[in-house]
Coordinates of N, CA and C in Angstrom, one line a residue:
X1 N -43.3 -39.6 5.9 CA -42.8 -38.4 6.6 C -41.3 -38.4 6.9
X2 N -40.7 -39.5 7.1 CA -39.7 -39.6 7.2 C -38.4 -39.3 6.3
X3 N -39.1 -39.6 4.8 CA -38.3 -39.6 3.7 C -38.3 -37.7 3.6
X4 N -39.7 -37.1 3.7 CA -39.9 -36.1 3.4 C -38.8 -34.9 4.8
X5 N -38.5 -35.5 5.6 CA -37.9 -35.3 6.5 C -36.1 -34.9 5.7
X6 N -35.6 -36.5 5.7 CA -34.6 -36.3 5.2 C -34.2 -35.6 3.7
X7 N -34.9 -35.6 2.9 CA -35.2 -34.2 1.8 C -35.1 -32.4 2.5
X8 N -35.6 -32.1 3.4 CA -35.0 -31.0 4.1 C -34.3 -31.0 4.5
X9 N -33.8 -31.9 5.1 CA -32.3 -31.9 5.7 C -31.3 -31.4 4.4
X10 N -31.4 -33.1 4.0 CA -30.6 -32.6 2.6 C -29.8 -31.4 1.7
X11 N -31.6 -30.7 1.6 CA -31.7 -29.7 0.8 C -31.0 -28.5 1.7
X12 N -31.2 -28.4 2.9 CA -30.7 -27.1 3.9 C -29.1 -27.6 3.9
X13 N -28.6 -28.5 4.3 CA -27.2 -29.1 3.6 C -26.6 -28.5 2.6
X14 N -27.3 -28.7 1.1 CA -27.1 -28.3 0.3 C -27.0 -26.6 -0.2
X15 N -28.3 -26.1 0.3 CA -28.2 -24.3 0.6 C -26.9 -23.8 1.4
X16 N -26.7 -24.8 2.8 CA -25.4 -23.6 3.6 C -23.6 -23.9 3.2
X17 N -24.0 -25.8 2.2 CA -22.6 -25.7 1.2 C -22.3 -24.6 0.8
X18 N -23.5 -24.1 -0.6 CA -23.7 -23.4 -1.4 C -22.9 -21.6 -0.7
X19 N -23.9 -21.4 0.3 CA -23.6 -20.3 1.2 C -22.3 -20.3 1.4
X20 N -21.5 -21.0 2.2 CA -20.3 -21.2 2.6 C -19.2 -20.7 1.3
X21 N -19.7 -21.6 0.0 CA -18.5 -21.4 -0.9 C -19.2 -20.0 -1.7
X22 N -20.1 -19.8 -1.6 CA -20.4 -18.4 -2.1 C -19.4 -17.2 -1.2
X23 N -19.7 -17.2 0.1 CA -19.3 -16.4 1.1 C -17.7 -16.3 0.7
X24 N -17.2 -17.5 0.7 CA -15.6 -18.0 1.2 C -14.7 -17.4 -0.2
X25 N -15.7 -17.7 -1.6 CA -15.0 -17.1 -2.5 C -15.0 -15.6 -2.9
X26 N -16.3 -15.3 -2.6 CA -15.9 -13.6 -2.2 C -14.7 -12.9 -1.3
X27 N -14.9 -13.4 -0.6 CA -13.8 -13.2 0.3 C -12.5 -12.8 -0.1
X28 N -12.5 -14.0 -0.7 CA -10.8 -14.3 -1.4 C -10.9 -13.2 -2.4
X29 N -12.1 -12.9 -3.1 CA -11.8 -12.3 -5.0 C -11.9 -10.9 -4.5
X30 N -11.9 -10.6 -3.1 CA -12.5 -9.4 -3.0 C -11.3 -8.4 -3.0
X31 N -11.5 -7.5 -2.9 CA -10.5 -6.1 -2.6 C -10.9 -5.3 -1.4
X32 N -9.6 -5.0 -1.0 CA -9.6 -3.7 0.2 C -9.0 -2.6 0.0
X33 N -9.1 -1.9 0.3 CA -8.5 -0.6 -0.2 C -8.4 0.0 1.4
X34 N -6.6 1.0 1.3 CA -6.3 1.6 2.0 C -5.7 3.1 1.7
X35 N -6.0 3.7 2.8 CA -6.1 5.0 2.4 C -5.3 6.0 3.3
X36 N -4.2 6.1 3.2 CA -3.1 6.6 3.9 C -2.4 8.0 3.4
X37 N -1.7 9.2 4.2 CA -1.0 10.2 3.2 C 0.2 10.4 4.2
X38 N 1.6 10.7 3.9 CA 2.8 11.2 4.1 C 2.7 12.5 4.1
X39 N 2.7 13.1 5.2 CA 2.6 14.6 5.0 C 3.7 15.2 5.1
X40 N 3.5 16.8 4.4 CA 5.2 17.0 4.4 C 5.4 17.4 5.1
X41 N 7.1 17.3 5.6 CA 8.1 18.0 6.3 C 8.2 16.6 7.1
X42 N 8.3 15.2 6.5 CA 9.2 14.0 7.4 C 10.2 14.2 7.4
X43 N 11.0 13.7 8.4 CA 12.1 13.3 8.3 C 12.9 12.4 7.5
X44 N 14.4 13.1 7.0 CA 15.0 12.1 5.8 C 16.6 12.4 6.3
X45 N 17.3 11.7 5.1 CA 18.8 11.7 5.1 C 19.4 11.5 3.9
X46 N 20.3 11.9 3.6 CA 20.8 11.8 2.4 C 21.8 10.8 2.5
X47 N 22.2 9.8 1.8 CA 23.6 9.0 1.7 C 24.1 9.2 0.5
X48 N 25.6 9.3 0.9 CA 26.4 9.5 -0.4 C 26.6 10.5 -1.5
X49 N 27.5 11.1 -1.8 CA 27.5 12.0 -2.7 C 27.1 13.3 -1.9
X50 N 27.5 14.5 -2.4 CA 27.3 15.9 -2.0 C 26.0 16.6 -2.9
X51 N 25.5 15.8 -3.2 CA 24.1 16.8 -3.8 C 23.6 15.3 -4.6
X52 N 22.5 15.7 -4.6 CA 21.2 14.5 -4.5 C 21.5 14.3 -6.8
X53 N 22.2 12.8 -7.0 CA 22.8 13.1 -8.3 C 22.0 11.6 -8.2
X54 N 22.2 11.2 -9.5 CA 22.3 9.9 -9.9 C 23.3 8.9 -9.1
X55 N 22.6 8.2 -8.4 CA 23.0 7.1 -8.0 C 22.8 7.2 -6.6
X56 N 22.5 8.4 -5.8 CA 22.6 9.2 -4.4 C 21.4 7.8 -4.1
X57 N 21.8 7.5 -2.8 CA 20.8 6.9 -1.6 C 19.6 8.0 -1.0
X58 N 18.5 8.1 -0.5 CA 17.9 8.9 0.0 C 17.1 7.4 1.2
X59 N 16.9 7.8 2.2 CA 16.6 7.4 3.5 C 15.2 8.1 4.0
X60 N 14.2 8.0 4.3 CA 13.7 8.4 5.8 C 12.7 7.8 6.5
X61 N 12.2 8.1 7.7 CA 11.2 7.6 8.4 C 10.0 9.0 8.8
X62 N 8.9 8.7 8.3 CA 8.1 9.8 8.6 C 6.5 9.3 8.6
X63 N 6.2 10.2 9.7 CA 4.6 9.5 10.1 C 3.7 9.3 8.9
X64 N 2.6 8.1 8.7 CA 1.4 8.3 7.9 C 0.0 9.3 9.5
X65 N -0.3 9.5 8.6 CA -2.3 9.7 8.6 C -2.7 9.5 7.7
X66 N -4.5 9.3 8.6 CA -5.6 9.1 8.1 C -6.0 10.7 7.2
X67 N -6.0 10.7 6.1 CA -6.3 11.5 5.1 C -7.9 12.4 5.6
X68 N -8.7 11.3 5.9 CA -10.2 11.7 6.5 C -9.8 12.7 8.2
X69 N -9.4 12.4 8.9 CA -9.3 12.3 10.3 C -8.2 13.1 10.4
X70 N -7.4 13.1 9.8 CA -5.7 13.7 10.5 C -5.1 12.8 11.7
X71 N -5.3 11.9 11.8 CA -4.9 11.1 13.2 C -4.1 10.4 12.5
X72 N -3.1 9.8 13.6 CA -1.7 9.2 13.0 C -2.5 7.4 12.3
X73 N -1.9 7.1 11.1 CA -2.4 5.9 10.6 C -0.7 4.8 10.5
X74 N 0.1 5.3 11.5 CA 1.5 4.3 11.2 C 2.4 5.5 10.6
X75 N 3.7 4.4 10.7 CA 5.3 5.1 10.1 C 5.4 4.7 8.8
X76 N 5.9 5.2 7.9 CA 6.8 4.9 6.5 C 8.1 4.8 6.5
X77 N 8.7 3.9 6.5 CA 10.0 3.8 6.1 C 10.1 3.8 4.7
X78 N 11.5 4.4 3.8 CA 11.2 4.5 2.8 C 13.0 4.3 2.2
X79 N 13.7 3.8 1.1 CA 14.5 3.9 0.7 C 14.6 4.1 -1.0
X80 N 15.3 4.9 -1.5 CA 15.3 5.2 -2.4 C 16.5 5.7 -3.7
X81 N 17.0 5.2 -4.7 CA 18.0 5.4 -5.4 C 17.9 6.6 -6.1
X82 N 18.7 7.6 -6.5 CA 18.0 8.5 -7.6 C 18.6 7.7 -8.8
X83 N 17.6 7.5 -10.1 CA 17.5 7.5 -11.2 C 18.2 8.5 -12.7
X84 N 17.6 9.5 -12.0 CA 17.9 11.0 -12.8 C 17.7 12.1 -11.8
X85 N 18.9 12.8 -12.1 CA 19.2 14.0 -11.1 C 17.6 14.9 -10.6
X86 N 18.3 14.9 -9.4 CA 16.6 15.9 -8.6 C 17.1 17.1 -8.9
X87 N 16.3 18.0 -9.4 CA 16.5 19.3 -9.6 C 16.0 20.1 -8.4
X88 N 16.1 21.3 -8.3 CA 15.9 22.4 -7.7 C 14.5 22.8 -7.0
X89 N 13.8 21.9 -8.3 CA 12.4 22.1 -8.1 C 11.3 20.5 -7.5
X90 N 12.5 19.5 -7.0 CA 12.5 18.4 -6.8 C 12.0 17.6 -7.2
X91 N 11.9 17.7 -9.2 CA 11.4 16.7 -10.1 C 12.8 16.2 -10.3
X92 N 12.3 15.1 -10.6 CA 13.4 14.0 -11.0 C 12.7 12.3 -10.8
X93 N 13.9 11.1 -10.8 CA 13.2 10.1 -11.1 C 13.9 9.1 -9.9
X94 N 13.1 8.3 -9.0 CA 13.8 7.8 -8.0 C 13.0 6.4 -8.0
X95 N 14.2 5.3 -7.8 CA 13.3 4.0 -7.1 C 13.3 3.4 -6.0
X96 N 12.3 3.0 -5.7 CA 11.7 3.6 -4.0 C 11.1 2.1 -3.7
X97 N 11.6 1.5 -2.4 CA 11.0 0.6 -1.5 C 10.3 1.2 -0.3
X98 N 9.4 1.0 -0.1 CA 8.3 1.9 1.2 C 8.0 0.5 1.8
X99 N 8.5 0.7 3.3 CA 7.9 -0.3 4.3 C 6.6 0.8 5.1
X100 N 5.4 0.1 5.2 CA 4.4 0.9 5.6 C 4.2 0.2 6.8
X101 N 4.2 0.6 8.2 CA 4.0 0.1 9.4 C 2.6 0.6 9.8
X102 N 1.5 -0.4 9.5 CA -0.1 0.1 9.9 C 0.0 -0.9 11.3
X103 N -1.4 -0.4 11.8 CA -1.7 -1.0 13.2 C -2.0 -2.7 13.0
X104 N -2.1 -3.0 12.2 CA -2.7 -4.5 12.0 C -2.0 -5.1 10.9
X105 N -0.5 -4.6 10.7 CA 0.7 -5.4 10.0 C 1.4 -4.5 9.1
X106 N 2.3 -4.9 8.3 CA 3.1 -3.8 7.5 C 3.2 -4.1 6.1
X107 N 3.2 -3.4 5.3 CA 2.7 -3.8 3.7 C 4.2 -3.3 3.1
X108 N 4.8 -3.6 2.0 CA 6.0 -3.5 1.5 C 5.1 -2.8 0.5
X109 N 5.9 -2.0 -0.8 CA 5.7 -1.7 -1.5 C 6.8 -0.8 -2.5
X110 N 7.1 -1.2 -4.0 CA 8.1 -0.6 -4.6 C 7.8 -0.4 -6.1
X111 N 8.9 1.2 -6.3 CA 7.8 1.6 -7.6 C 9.0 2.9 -7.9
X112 N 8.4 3.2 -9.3 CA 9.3 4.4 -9.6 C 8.8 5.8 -9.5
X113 N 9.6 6.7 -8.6 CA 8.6 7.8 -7.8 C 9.3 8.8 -8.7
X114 N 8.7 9.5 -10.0 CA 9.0 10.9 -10.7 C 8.7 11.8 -10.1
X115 N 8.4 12.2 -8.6 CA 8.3 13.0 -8.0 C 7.5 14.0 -8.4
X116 N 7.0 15.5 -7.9 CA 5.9 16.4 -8.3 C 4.8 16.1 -8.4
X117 N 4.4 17.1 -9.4 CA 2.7 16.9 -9.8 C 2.6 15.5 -10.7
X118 N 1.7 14.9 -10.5 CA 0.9 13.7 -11.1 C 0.8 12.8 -10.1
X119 N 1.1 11.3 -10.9 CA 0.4 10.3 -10.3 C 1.6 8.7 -10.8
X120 N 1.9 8.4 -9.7 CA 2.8 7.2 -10.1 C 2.3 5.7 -9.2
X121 N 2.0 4.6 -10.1 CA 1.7 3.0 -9.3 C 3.0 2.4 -9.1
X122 N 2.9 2.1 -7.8 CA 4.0 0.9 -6.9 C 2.9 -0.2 -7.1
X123 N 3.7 -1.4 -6.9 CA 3.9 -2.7 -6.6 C 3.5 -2.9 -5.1
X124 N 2.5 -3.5 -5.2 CA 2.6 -4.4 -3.6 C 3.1 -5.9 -3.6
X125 N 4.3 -5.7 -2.8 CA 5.4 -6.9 -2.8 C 5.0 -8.2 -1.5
X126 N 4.4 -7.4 -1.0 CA 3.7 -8.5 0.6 C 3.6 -7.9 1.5
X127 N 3.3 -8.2 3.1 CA 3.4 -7.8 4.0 C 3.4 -9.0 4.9
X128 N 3.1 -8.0 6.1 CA 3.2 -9.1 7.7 C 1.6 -8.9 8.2
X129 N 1.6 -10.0 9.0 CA 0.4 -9.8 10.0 C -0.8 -9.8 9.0
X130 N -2.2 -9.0 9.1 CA -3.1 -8.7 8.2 C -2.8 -9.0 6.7
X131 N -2.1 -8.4 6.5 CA -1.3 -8.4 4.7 C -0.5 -9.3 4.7
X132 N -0.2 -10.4 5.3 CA 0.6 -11.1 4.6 C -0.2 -11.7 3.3
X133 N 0.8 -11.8 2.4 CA 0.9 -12.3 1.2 C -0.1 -11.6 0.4
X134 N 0.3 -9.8 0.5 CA -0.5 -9.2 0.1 C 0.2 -9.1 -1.6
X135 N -1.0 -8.2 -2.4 CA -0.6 -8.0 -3.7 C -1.3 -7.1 -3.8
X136 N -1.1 -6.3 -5.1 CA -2.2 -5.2 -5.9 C -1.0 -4.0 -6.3
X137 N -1.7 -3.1 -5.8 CA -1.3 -1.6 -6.5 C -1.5 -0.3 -5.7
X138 N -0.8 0.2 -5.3 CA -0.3 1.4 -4.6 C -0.3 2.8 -5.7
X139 N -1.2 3.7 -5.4 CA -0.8 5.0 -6.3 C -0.2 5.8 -5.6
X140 N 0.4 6.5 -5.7 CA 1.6 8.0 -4.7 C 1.0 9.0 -5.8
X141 N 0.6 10.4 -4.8 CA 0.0 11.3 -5.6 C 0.5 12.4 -4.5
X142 N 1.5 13.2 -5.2 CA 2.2 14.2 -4.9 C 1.0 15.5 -4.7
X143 N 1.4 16.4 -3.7 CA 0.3 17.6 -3.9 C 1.5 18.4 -2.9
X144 N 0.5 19.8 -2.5 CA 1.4 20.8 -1.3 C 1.3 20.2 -0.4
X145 N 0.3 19.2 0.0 CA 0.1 18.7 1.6 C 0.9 17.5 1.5
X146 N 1.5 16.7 0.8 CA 2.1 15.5 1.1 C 1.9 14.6 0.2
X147 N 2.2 13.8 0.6 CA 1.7 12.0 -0.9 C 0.8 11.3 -0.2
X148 N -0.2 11.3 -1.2 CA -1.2 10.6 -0.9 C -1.1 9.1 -1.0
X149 N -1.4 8.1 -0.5 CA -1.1 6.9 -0.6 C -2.7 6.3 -0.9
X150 N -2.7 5.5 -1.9 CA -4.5 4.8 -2.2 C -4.2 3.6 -2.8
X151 N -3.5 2.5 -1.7 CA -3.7 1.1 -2.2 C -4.8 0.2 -1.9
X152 N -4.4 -0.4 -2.9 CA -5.8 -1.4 -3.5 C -5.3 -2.8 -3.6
X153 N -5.8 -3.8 -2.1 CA -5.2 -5.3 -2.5 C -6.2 -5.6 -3.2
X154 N -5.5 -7.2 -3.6 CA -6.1 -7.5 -4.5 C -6.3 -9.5 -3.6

């Protein structure tokens, strides 16, 4: 009885190892996804130069929301070079560092924003707090209501 004893033990040992590194490596391999939008009419600034050219700074700070909800989801800070002149119609080519200030840490992110209709991937460079030593991919998706933000750590 006693041997048969320590065989369950054993064996239940061996199941919540098993469990543990099953659980622990999910964890790690898994993905989160965040779901944020910049709505229009933030606030910005222009630096340098008299009309938004090659080489012009662009600056701002403007709230996120929850895309689902409308409720505030954090600030965006955002900095950005222009590439190729912004036109009239505010297509052009700009590269852009976005500090994202969420409730549970701030996620960095940098990428080249062609502005308008379509669809452009940033870089996730790291964050604080929750995201530290985040990674993955950020999509920016221009529409009338604002830029949709849909990162994906990794």
């Amino acid at each position: 009885m006693q041997g048969n004893r320590k065989g369950v033990v054993l064996t239940l040992a061996i199941v919540l190892a098993i469990g543990v590194v099953a659980l622990g490596s999910d964890r790690a391999s898994g993905q989160a996804e965040i779901h944020v939008l910049i709505p229009v009419g933030g606030s910005g600034a222009l630096v340098g130069g008299s009309g938004v050219e090659f080489g012009d700074e662009l600056t701002a700070r403007t709230a996120l929301v929850d895309p689902a909800s409308g409720e505030s989801a954090g600030t965006a800070h955002l900095e950005c070079t222009v590439m190729r002149k912004i036109r009239s119609d505010h297509q052009g080519l700009r590269r852009c560092s976005y500090l994202l200030k969420l409730a549970d840490g701030a996620i960095v992110l940098q990428g080249l924003d062609p502005r308008g209709a379509g669809a452009s991937t940033f870089a996730v460079l790291g964050g604080t707090k929750t995201y530290r030593g985040a990674s993955g991919d950020a999509i920016f998706t221009d529409s009338d209501i604002g830029t949709d933000i849909v990162i994906t750590l990794a």
